[in-house]
């Protein structure tokens, strides 16, 4: 019985081993893969770094360190500068080639030996200097000879003007051959600081969009902030055509405001016409359908008013409402 169990065990073992032996015998003879010698790969971090000397050959050029001041006595400007480096010779298009730029405060460029034009801008102020580089490091401080100006305006008597109705423009102080001044900066908002080179400028202040305009000359000094406040002698009017005092405004009314000499100051269409006018005398004309109504009106500086034009047959009359515009009290 023991022999039979041993024989069965041997038979099972042979049956398990046989398929593996057969599979090995059926496998084709494959040629051996030759050994491949891999190339030497440089350190990846060093290879990819743009600051590596091998990958930034310009970094080996001499360094030019640049800073700027408003005046000789002021501290270096820490931010807001725009630096540009140009080739000193014009190209075929007649323009200087821009070689490098930077923004901020003090900055540096690596430049090959040679001559360059360096320009720095701070707002509308700027300076340009020719700099020659050798093999040595060089530091240069640019003097902008510039200052700042902050503009605002008030009504006669000290009344406040809504900022959204106030704008400034800055012009050169001298006139050209046509008697006109070159516009430097348009649409300057009140209380914003504008940086300008030292000099005299003409400021034009517009209150509203009609004829409330004030001109003044200001002087900008290096390293200083000049605050300029101009005074407008004007008022805001709200016009409406009514059938009776205190009545509802009539829709589809065409409005014209003229000077006493007949010059048109402003035209608009609507039940209400809001307009800012300089102090003086005017003619107000209201046209509704085929009827025209008009009267003379005097604008007093600082007195904002609602003006009611009465639509009456056979007469051109008007009345001034008791209440000022927007529920505000007269400013004087």
Coordinates of C-alpha atoms in Angstrom, one line a residue:
X1 CA 0.0 0.0 0.0
X2 CA 2.9 2.4 0.8
X3 CA 4.5 1.6 -2.6
X4 CA 1.3 2.5 -4.4
X5 CA 1.0 5.9 -2.6
X6 CA 4.7 6.7 -3.4
X7 CA 4.2 5.8 -7.1
X8 CA 1.1 8.1 -7.2
X9 CA 3.1 10.9 -5.7
X10 CA 5.9 10.6 -8.2
X11 CA 3.5 10.5 -11.1
X12 CA 1.8 13.7 -10.0
X13 CA 5.1 15.4 -9.6
X14 CA 6.1 14.5 -13.1
X15 CA 2.8 15.7 -14.5
X16 CA 3.4 19.2 -12.9
X17 CA 7.0 19.5 -14.0
X18 CA 6.5 18.3 -17.6
X19 CA 4.6 21.3 -19.1
X20 CA 7.2 23.7 -17.9
X21 CA 10.0 21.7 -19.5
X22 CA 8.0 21.5 -22.7
X23 CA 7.5 25.3 -22.8
X24 CA 11.2 25.9 -22.4
X25 CA 11.9 23.5 -25.3
X26 CA 9.5 25.3 -27.6
X27 CA 10.9 28.9 -27.0
X28 CA 13.0 30.1 -30.0
X29 CA 16.6 31.1 -29.7
X30 CA 16.6 34.9 -29.5
X31 CA 19.8 36.9 -30.1
X32 CA 21.2 38.6 -27.0
X33 CA 20.6 42.4 -26.7
X34 CA 23.9 44.2 -26.8
X35 CA 24.9 46.4 -23.9
X36 CA 24.1 50.1 -24.5
X37 CA 26.3 52.7 -23.1
X38 CA 24.1 55.7 -21.9
X39 CA 25.3 59.2 -22.4
X40 CA 26.3 61.3 -19.4
X41 CA 23.4 63.6 -18.5
X42 CA 24.3 66.9 -16.7
X43 CA 22.7 67.9 -13.5
X44 CA 19.1 68.9 -14.4
X45 CA 18.7 71.8 -12.0
X46 CA 21.9 73.5 -13.2
X47 CA 21.0 72.8 -16.8
X48 CA 17.5 74.4 -16.5
X49 CA 18.4 77.4 -14.4
X50 CA 18.3 80.6 -16.4
X51 CA 20.7 82.2 -14.0
X52 CA 23.4 79.7 -14.7
X53 CA 26.4 81.5 -16.3
X54 CA 26.4 79.0 -19.2
X55 CA 22.8 79.7 -20.0
X56 CA 22.9 83.5 -19.4
X57 CA 26.0 84.7 -21.1
X58 CA 24.9 88.4 -20.7
X59 CA 25.3 88.0 -16.9
X60 CA 29.1 87.9 -17.5
X61 CA 28.9 91.5 -18.9
X62 CA 29.6 94.4 -16.6
X63 CA 26.7 95.6 -14.4
X64 CA 25.2 99.1 -14.6
X65 CA 23.3 100.1 -11.5
X66 CA 20.7 102.9 -11.9
X67 CA 18.8 105.0 -9.5
X68 CA 16.8 108.2 -9.8
X69 CA 16.0 111.3 -7.7
X70 CA 13.5 114.1 -8.1
X71 CA 16.2 116.6 -7.1
X72 CA 19.8 116.6 -6.0
X73 CA 18.7 116.8 -2.3
X74 CA 15.9 114.2 -2.4
X75 CA 16.1 110.5 -1.6
X76 CA 16.2 107.9 -4.4
X77 CA 12.8 107.0 -5.8
X78 CA 11.7 103.6 -4.5
X79 CA 9.0 102.7 -7.0
X80 CA 7.0 103.9 -10.0
X81 CA 10.0 104.3 -12.3
X82 CA 10.2 103.0 -15.9
X83 CA 13.7 102.4 -17.2
X84 CA 14.6 102.0 -20.9
X85 CA 18.0 101.4 -22.5
X86 CA 18.4 102.3 -26.1
X87 CA 21.1 101.9 -28.7
X88 CA 22.6 105.4 -29.3
X89 CA 22.4 105.0 -33.1
X90 CA 19.2 105.1 -35.1
X91 CA 18.3 102.1 -37.2
X92 CA 17.2 102.0 -40.9
X93 CA 13.7 103.1 -39.7
X94 CA 15.1 106.2 -38.1
X95 CA 14.3 104.9 -34.6
X96 CA 16.6 104.0 -31.7
X97 CA 16.6 100.3 -30.9
X98 CA 15.2 99.4 -27.5
X99 CA 17.6 97.0 -25.8
X100 CA 16.3 96.5 -22.3
X101 CA 13.5 97.7 -19.9
X102 CA 12.8 97.5 -16.2
X103 CA 10.2 98.9 -13.7
X104 CA 10.3 99.8 -10.1
X105 CA 12.9 101.8 -8.2
X106 CA 16.7 101.2 -8.3
X107 CA 17.6 98.6 -11.0
X108 CA 20.5 97.1 -12.8
X109 CA 21.4 96.0 -16.3
X110 CA 24.3 93.8 -17.6
X111 CA 25.6 95.6 -20.7
X112 CA 28.5 94.9 -23.0
X113 CA 31.1 97.6 -23.2
X114 CA 29.9 100.4 -25.4
X115 CA 27.7 103.5 -25.4
X116 CA 24.0 103.6 -24.5
X117 CA 21.1 106.0 -24.0
X118 CA 19.3 105.5 -20.7
X119 CA 15.9 107.0 -20.2
X120 CA 13.9 107.0 -16.9
X121 CA 10.2 108.1 -16.6
X122 CA 8.3 108.9 -13.5
X123 CA 4.8 109.7 -14.5
X124 CA 5.0 112.5 -17.0
X125 CA 8.5 113.5 -15.8
X126 CA 11.6 112.0 -17.4
X127 CA 15.3 112.3 -18.0
X128 CA 17.7 110.9 -20.6
X129 CA 21.5 110.4 -20.3
X130 CA 24.2 108.9 -22.5
X131 CA 26.3 106.3 -20.6
X132 CA 29.5 104.6 -21.7
X133 CA 30.2 101.1 -20.3
X134 CA 33.7 99.6 -19.8
X135 CA 34.6 96.3 -18.3
X136 CA 34.1 97.7 -14.8
X137 CA 30.8 97.9 -12.8
X138 CA 29.2 101.3 -12.9
X139 CA 26.6 103.1 -10.8
X140 CA 24.6 106.1 -12.1
X141 CA 22.0 108.4 -10.4
X142 CA 19.6 110.2 -12.7
X143 CA 18.2 113.6 -11.6
X144 CA 14.7 114.0 -12.9
X145 CA 14.4 117.7 -11.8
X146 CA 10.7 117.1 -11.3
X147 CA 7.9 117.5 -8.8
X148 CA 4.2 116.8 -8.4
X149 CA 0.9 118.7 -8.6
X150 CA -2.4 118.0 -7.0
X151 CA -5.5 119.8 -8.4
X152 CA -8.9 120.7 -7.0
X153 CA -11.6 123.3 -7.3
X154 CA -14.3 124.9 -5.1
X155 CA -17.3 127.1 -5.7
X156 CA -17.4 130.7 -4.9
X157 CA -17.9 131.0 -1.2
X158 CA -16.2 127.7 -0.5
X159 CA -19.0 125.3 -1.7
X160 CA -18.0 121.8 -2.7
X161 CA -18.1 120.6 -6.3
X162 CA -19.0 116.9 -6.9
X163 CA -15.8 115.2 -8.0
X164 CA -17.6 113.4 -10.9
X165 CA -18.4 116.9 -12.4
X166 CA -14.9 118.2 -12.2
X167 CA -12.0 117.6 -14.6
X168 CA -8.7 119.2 -15.3
X169 CA -6.4 119.4 -18.3
X170 CA -2.7 120.4 -18.2
X171 CA -1.1 122.4 -21.0
X172 CA 2.3 123.7 -21.8
X173 CA 2.9 127.3 -20.7
X174 CA 3.9 128.7 -24.1
X175 CA 1.8 129.1 -27.3
X176 CA 2.8 127.8 -30.7
X177 CA 2.7 129.8 -33.9
X178 CA -1.1 129.4 -34.1
X179 CA -1.6 130.8 -30.6
X180 CA -2.4 127.4 -29.1
X181 CA -0.9 125.5 -26.2
X182 CA 0.1 121.8 -26.5
X183 CA -2.0 119.5 -24.3
X184 CA 0.1 117.4 -22.0
X185 CA -2.4 115.5 -19.9
X186 CA -6.2 115.5 -20.4
X187 CA -9.0 114.4 -18.1
X188 CA -7.1 114.7 -14.7
X189 CA -9.3 113.7 -11.8
X190 CA -9.4 116.0 -8.7
X191 CA -6.9 115.3 -5.9
X192 CA -4.8 112.9 -8.0
X193 CA -1.1 113.6 -8.0
X194 CA 0.5 114.3 -11.4
X195 CA 4.3 114.1 -11.8
X196 CA 5.8 116.7 -14.0
X197 CA 9.2 118.2 -14.8
X198 CA 10.1 121.5 -13.2
X199 CA 8.4 124.4 -15.0
X200 CA 5.3 126.5 -15.5
X201 CA 2.1 124.9 -16.8
X202 CA -1.4 126.1 -17.6
X203 CA -4.2 124.3 -15.8
X204 CA -7.8 124.3 -17.3
X205 CA -10.6 123.3 -14.9
X206 CA -14.0 122.3 -16.2
X207 CA -17.0 122.2 -13.9
X208 CA -19.7 120.4 -15.9
X209 CA -19.7 120.3 -19.6
X210 CA -20.9 123.8 -20.6
X211 CA -19.0 127.1 -20.0
X212 CA -17.9 126.9 -16.4
X213 CA -14.1 126.9 -17.2
X214 CA -11.3 128.4 -15.2
X215 CA -7.7 128.8 -16.4
X216 CA -4.7 129.3 -14.1
X217 CA -0.9 129.1 -14.4
X218 CA 1.0 127.0 -11.8
X219 CA 4.7 126.4 -11.1
X220 CA 6.1 122.9 -10.5
X221 CA 9.3 122.8 -8.4
X222 CA 11.8 119.9 -8.1
X223 CA 11.1 117.6 -5.2
X224 CA 8.0 119.4 -4.1
X225 CA 4.2 118.8 -4.3
X226 CA 2.3 121.8 -5.4
X227 CA -1.4 121.9 -4.4
X228 CA -3.6 124.1 -6.6
X229 CA -7.2 125.0 -5.9
X230 CA -9.2 127.1 -8.3
X231 CA -12.5 128.9 -7.7
X232 CA -15.5 128.5 -10.0
X233 CA -18.0 131.3 -10.1
X234 CA -20.9 129.1 -11.4
X235 CA -24.0 127.3 -10.4
X236 CA -26.0 124.2 -11.4
X237 CA -29.5 124.7 -12.8
X238 CA -32.3 122.2 -13.4
X239 CA -34.7 123.4 -16.0
X240 CA -38.3 122.2 -16.5
X241 CA -41.3 123.4 -18.5
X242 CA -44.6 123.5 -16.4
X243 CA -48.1 124.6 -17.0
X244 CA -48.2 126.1 -13.5
X245 CA -45.8 126.9 -10.7
X246 CA -44.9 123.7 -9.0
X247 CA -46.5 121.5 -11.7
X248 CA -45.2 118.4 -13.4
X249 CA -42.4 118.8 -16.0
X250 CA -43.6 118.5 -19.6
X251 CA -42.0 115.7 -21.5
X252 CA -40.3 116.0 -24.9
X253 CA -39.1 119.5 -24.4
X254 CA -36.2 120.8 -26.4
X255 CA -34.0 123.2 -24.4
X256 CA -31.5 125.9 -25.6
X257 CA -29.4 128.1 -23.4
X258 CA -28.0 131.2 -25.1
X259 CA -25.8 134.1 -24.0
X260 CA -27.3 137.6 -24.3
X261 CA -25.4 138.0 -27.5
X262 CA -27.1 134.9 -29.0
X263 CA -24.3 132.3 -28.7
X264 CA -25.5 128.8 -27.9
X265 CA -24.1 127.5 -24.6
X266 CA -26.0 124.2 -24.4
X267 CA -28.8 122.3 -26.0
X268 CA -30.7 119.2 -24.8
X269 CA -34.0 117.3 -25.0
X270 CA -36.1 116.0 -22.1
X271 CA -38.5 116.9 -19.3
X272 CA -35.5 118.1 -17.2
X273 CA -32.4 119.8 -18.3
X274 CA -29.5 119.9 -15.8
X275 CA -26.7 122.3 -16.7
X276 CA -23.8 124.0 -15.0
X277 CA -23.4 127.6 -16.1
X278 CA -20.8 130.3 -15.3
X279 CA -22.1 133.4 -13.5
X280 CA -23.8 135.7 -15.9
X281 CA -27.0 136.5 -17.9
X282 CA -28.6 134.0 -20.3
X283 CA -31.7 133.4 -22.4
X284 CA -33.5 130.1 -21.7
X285 CA -35.6 128.8 -24.6
X286 CA -38.0 125.8 -24.2
X287 CA -39.8 124.3 -27.2
X288 CA -42.6 121.8 -26.8
X289 CA -44.4 120.6 -29.9
X290 CA -44.9 123.8 -32.0
X291 CA -44.8 126.2 -29.1
X292 CA -41.7 128.2 -27.9
X293 CA -41.3 129.8 -24.5
X294 CA -38.3 131.9 -23.4
X295 CA -37.1 134.4 -20.8
X296 CA -33.9 136.0 -19.6
X297 CA -32.3 134.5 -16.6
X298 CA -29.3 135.5 -14.3
X299 CA -27.0 132.9 -12.8
X300 CA -25.6 133.8 -9.4
X301 CA -22.3 132.1 -8.4
X302 CA -22.8 129.3 -5.9
X303 CA -26.7 129.3 -6.0
X304 CA -27.9 126.0 -7.4
X305 CA -31.5 126.3 -8.4
X306 CA -34.5 124.6 -10.0
X307 CA -35.9 126.8 -12.8
X308 CA -39.5 126.4 -13.9
X309 CA -40.5 127.9 -17.3
X310 CA -44.2 128.5 -17.4
X311 CA -46.0 127.4 -20.6
X312 CA -48.6 130.1 -21.1
X313 CA -50.5 131.1 -24.3
X314 CA -49.7 134.4 -25.7
X315 CA -46.7 135.0 -23.3
X316 CA -43.2 133.8 -22.8
X317 CA -42.8 133.7 -19.0
X318 CA -40.8 131.9 -16.4
X319 CA -40.7 131.4 -12.7
X320 CA -37.9 130.3 -10.3
X321 CA -39.0 127.6 -7.9
X322 CA -38.5 128.3 -4.3
X323 CA -36.5 125.0 -3.7
X324 CA -32.9 124.7 -4.8
X325 CA -31.8 121.8 -7.0
X326 CA -31.6 118.5 -5.3
X327 CA -33.0 119.8 -2.1
X328 CA -29.8 121.6 -1.3
X329 CA -29.6 125.0 0.3
X330 CA -28.0 127.9 -1.7
X331 CA -24.2 127.8 -1.3
X332 CA -23.8 131.5 -0.4

